[in-house]
Short mmCIF file of C-alpha atoms and ligand atoms in Angstrom, two decimals:
data_model
loop_
_atom_site.label_atom_id
_atom_site.label_comp_id
_atom_site.label_asym_id
_atom_site.label_seq_id
_atom_site.Cartn_x
_atom_site.Cartn_y
_atom_site.Cartn_z
CA MET R 1 0.00 0.00 0.00
CA LYS R 2 1.23 3.50 -0.81
CA LYS R 3 2.56 5.42 2.17
CA GLN R 4 0.66 8.53 3.20
CA ARG R 5 2.72 11.67 2.55
CA ILE R 6 2.97 14.14 5.40
CA LEU R 7 4.49 17.59 5.21
CA VAL R 8 6.03 19.01 8.37
CA ALA R 9 6.52 22.74 7.77
CA TYR R 10 7.96 25.19 10.24
CA GLY R 11 8.54 28.89 10.76
CA SER R 12 11.70 29.59 12.71
CA LYS R 13 14.06 32.47 13.31
CA HIS R 14 16.98 30.68 14.91
CA GLY R 15 16.54 26.96 14.28
CA ALA R 16 14.94 25.65 17.48
CA THR R 17 11.60 25.00 15.79
CA GLY R 18 13.33 23.26 12.90
CA GLY R 19 14.68 20.78 15.44
CA ILE R 20 11.17 20.06 16.69
CA ALA R 21 9.92 19.65 13.13
CA GLU R 22 12.76 17.20 12.38
CA GLU R 23 11.82 15.13 15.43
CA ILE R 24 8.19 15.01 14.30
CA GLY R 25 9.25 14.04 10.78
CA ARG R 26 11.57 11.29 12.02
CA THR R 27 8.87 9.85 14.26
CA LEU R 28 6.30 9.81 11.46
CA GLU R 29 8.82 8.10 9.16
CA GLN R 30 9.42 5.44 11.83
CA ASP R 31 5.64 5.05 12.07
CA GLY R 32 5.52 4.17 8.37
CA PHE R 33 4.71 7.50 6.74
CA ASP R 34 6.54 9.37 4.03
CA ALA R 35 7.38 12.58 5.90
CA GLU R 36 8.99 15.67 4.44
CA VAL R 37 10.30 18.47 6.67
CA ARG R 38 10.59 21.94 5.14
CA PRO R 39 10.86 25.58 6.17
CA ALA R 40 7.44 27.22 5.80
CA SER R 41 8.92 29.91 3.55
CA GLU R 42 9.65 27.24 0.91
CA VAL R 43 6.20 25.68 0.91
CA GLN R 44 4.29 26.91 -2.11
CA ASP R 45 1.94 24.01 -2.67
CA VAL R 46 0.66 21.38 -0.24
CA THR R 47 -1.65 19.56 -2.63
CA GLY R 48 0.80 16.66 -3.02
CA PHE R 49 0.47 15.80 0.68
CA ASP R 50 -2.15 13.77 2.50
CA ALA R 51 -1.70 15.69 5.75
CA VAL R 52 0.25 18.67 7.04
CA VAL R 53 1.84 19.59 10.36
CA LEU R 54 2.66 23.30 10.58
CA GLY R 55 4.59 24.85 13.44
CA SER R 56 6.09 28.13 14.44
CA SER R 57 8.22 29.70 17.11
CA LEU R 58 6.62 32.39 19.25
CA TYR R 59 7.90 35.93 19.40
CA ALA R 60 6.15 38.44 21.67
CA GLY R 61 3.02 36.31 21.62
CA HIS R 62 2.92 35.87 17.86
CA TRP R 63 3.62 33.13 15.38
CA GLN R 64 6.58 33.76 13.14
CA ARG R 65 5.76 35.48 9.81
CA ASP R 66 6.82 32.63 7.47
CA ALA R 67 4.46 30.16 9.18
CA LEU R 68 1.52 32.59 9.05
CA ARG R 69 2.16 33.35 5.39
CA CYS R 70 2.44 29.66 4.57
CA ALA R 71 -0.92 29.07 6.26
CA GLY R 72 -2.42 32.01 4.37
CA ARG R 73 -1.27 31.16 0.85
CA ASN R 74 -2.21 27.48 1.25
CA ALA R 75 -5.39 28.08 3.24
CA ASP R 76 -7.73 26.49 0.72
CA ALA R 77 -5.74 23.28 0.31
CA LEU R 78 -4.99 23.05 4.03
CA ALA R 79 -8.64 23.36 4.94
CA HIS R 80 -9.28 20.26 2.84
CA ARG R 81 -6.74 17.95 4.47
CA PRO R 82 -5.89 16.91 8.00
CA VAL R 83 -3.78 19.60 9.63
CA TRP R 84 -2.10 19.88 13.02
CA LEU R 85 -0.35 22.96 14.40
CA PHE R 86 2.37 23.37 16.98
CA SER R 87 4.09 26.27 18.67
CA SER R 88 7.60 26.36 20.06
CA GLY R 89 8.11 28.88 22.75
CA PRO R 90 8.42 28.83 26.48
CA VAL R 91 12.02 28.80 27.62
CA ASP R 92 11.04 27.29 30.93
CA SER R 93 9.32 24.09 31.98
CA SER R 94 5.75 25.46 31.78
CA ALA R 95 4.92 23.48 28.63
CA GLU R 96 5.77 20.30 30.56
CA ARG R 97 3.52 21.15 33.45
CA HIS R 98 0.31 22.02 31.64
CA ASP R 99 -1.17 22.37 28.17
CA ILE R 100 -0.50 25.85 26.82
CA PRO R 101 -3.24 26.97 24.45
CA PRO R 102 -2.38 28.53 21.08
CA VAL R 103 -1.71 32.28 21.04
CA PRO R 104 -4.66 34.21 19.52
CA GLY R 105 -3.12 34.35 16.02
CA ALA R 106 -2.46 30.61 16.01
CA ALA R 107 -5.96 29.97 17.37
CA ARG R 108 -7.40 31.93 14.44
CA THR R 109 -5.24 29.93 12.02
CA MET R 110 -6.49 26.73 13.64
CA GLU R 111 -10.05 27.83 13.07
CA HIS R 112 -9.49 28.86 9.44
CA LEU R 113 -7.77 25.60 8.59
CA HIS R 114 -10.07 23.41 10.71
CA ALA R 115 -6.91 22.08 12.33
CA ARG R 116 -7.34 18.89 14.33
CA GLY R 117 -5.04 19.79 17.16
CA HIS R 118 -2.37 22.04 18.56
CA ALA R 119 0.52 21.54 20.96
CA THR R 120 2.88 24.02 22.56
CA PHE R 121 6.37 22.65 23.09
CA GLY R 122 9.13 24.17 25.15
CA GLY R 123 11.54 26.21 23.04
CA SER R 124 15.22 26.85 23.06
CA LEU R 125 17.26 29.96 23.65
CA THR R 126 20.92 29.40 24.31
CA SER R 127 24.22 31.23 24.06
CA GLU R 128 24.27 29.98 20.45
CA THR R 129 21.10 31.94 19.61
CA PRO R 130 21.97 35.08 17.64
CA GLY R 131 20.58 38.52 18.42
CA TRP R 132 21.05 40.93 21.29
CA ILE R 133 17.65 40.29 22.89
CA ALA R 134 18.41 36.57 23.03
CA ARG R 135 21.88 37.29 24.34
CA THR R 136 20.52 39.57 27.04
CA MET R 137 17.88 37.01 28.05
CA VAL R 138 20.49 34.25 28.32
CA LYS R 139 22.78 36.55 30.29
CA HIS R 140 19.98 37.11 32.78
CA GLY R 141 19.42 33.40 33.22
CA LYS R 142 16.35 33.23 30.94
CA GLY R 143 17.71 30.67 28.54
CA GLY R 144 18.03 26.96 28.03
CA ASP R 145 16.88 24.20 25.73
CA PHE R 146 13.41 23.13 26.87
CA ARG R 147 12.54 20.99 23.87
CA ASN R 148 11.48 17.59 25.11
CA PRO R 149 11.98 14.91 22.44
CA GLU R 150 9.78 12.43 24.29
CA ARG R 151 6.81 14.78 24.38
CA ILE R 152 7.35 15.73 20.75
CA ARG R 153 7.51 12.07 19.71
CA ALA R 154 4.40 11.20 21.72
CA TRP R 155 2.48 13.94 19.95
CA ALA R 156 3.73 12.80 16.53
CA HIS R 157 2.69 9.22 17.35
CA GLU R 158 -0.83 10.49 18.12
CA ILE R 159 -0.97 12.13 14.69
CA GLY R 160 0.28 8.93 13.06
CA ASN R 161 -2.31 6.85 14.90
CA GLU R 162 -5.12 9.14 13.85
CA LEU R 163 -4.03 9.15 10.20
CA ARG R 164 -3.52 5.40 10.15
CA SER R 165 -6.94 4.73 11.61
CA GLN R 166 -8.57 6.82 8.89
CA GLY R 167 -6.42 6.07 5.85
CA PRO R 168 -5.86 8.59 3.03
CA GLU R 169 -8.79 10.96 2.43
C1 FMN W 1 12.72 38.39 21.61
C2 FMN W 1 12.10 37.08 21.98
C3 FMN W 1 10.73 37.01 22.21
C4 FMN W 1 10.12 35.78 22.56
N1 FMN W 1 8.78 35.74 22.82
C5 FMN W 1 8.20 34.57 23.22
C6 FMN W 1 6.80 34.51 23.53
O1 FMN W 1 6.06 35.47 23.42
N2 FMN W 1 6.29 33.33 23.95
C7 FMN W 1 7.07 32.21 24.09
O2 FMN W 1 6.56 31.17 24.50
N3 FMN W 1 8.40 32.24 23.75
C8 FMN W 1 8.97 33.38 23.34
N4 FMN W 1 10.31 33.41 23.01
C9 FMN W 1 11.09 32.17 23.00
C10 FMN W 1 11.19 31.57 21.59
O3 FMN W 1 9.93 31.33 21.07
C11 FMN W 1 11.97 30.27 21.65
O4 FMN W 1 13.31 30.59 21.91
C12 FMN W 1 11.83 29.46 20.37
O5 FMN W 1 12.14 28.11 20.62
C13 FMN W 1 12.72 29.99 19.25
O6 FMN W 1 12.52 29.21 18.10
P1 FMN W 1 13.32 29.47 16.74
O7 FMN W 1 14.79 29.33 17.06
O8 FMN W 1 12.83 28.37 15.87
O9 FMN W 1 12.95 30.81 16.23
C14 FMN W 1 10.93 34.60 22.65
C15 FMN W 1 12.31 34.69 22.37
C16 FMN W 1 12.90 35.89 22.04
C17 FMN W 1 14.38 35.94 21.76
#
């Protein structure tokens, strides 16, 4: 049987969200899907995919521009296939302790695309992260890598299970 094709697209400024997307892609591949991971800025057409996972890092309570634009230009096609969204943000353990709802912009995107689910994962801000704001935050002890591969994999497995139980649309 032909494998279902899943696109994992991400909007990222400094790479942390790309790492989460890669983990999701790897997990879906292990679960028997054909997963492709791409920066949201490069995604012009999603019609070749059976399902899409779209994620973004959070900056001042907003999704990153590339992810929002990707959602906008593909809105029609995305609304007609299974879609899940994720956000990468908190540089503390809050995402481990409780479910963090989507920021208002991501919630609107969820609604437009009829997305099936959303997860907020811990983000990453380290001394490697470029930019003076990041540097200042790290200097004041507000940094660290809070991405949790286990939680990311568990979420990707849930997506895989749901897609497998339904088969291609
Ligand atoms: C200037 C600045 C603003 C940020 N604002 C938020 C925010 O509003 N909410 C949040 O959860 N994380 C926030 N973060 C943390 C980032 O979302 C986190 O570092 C993320 O993992 C970065 O992903 P990226 O490297 O893919 O861009 C902020 C980080 C910086 C440097």
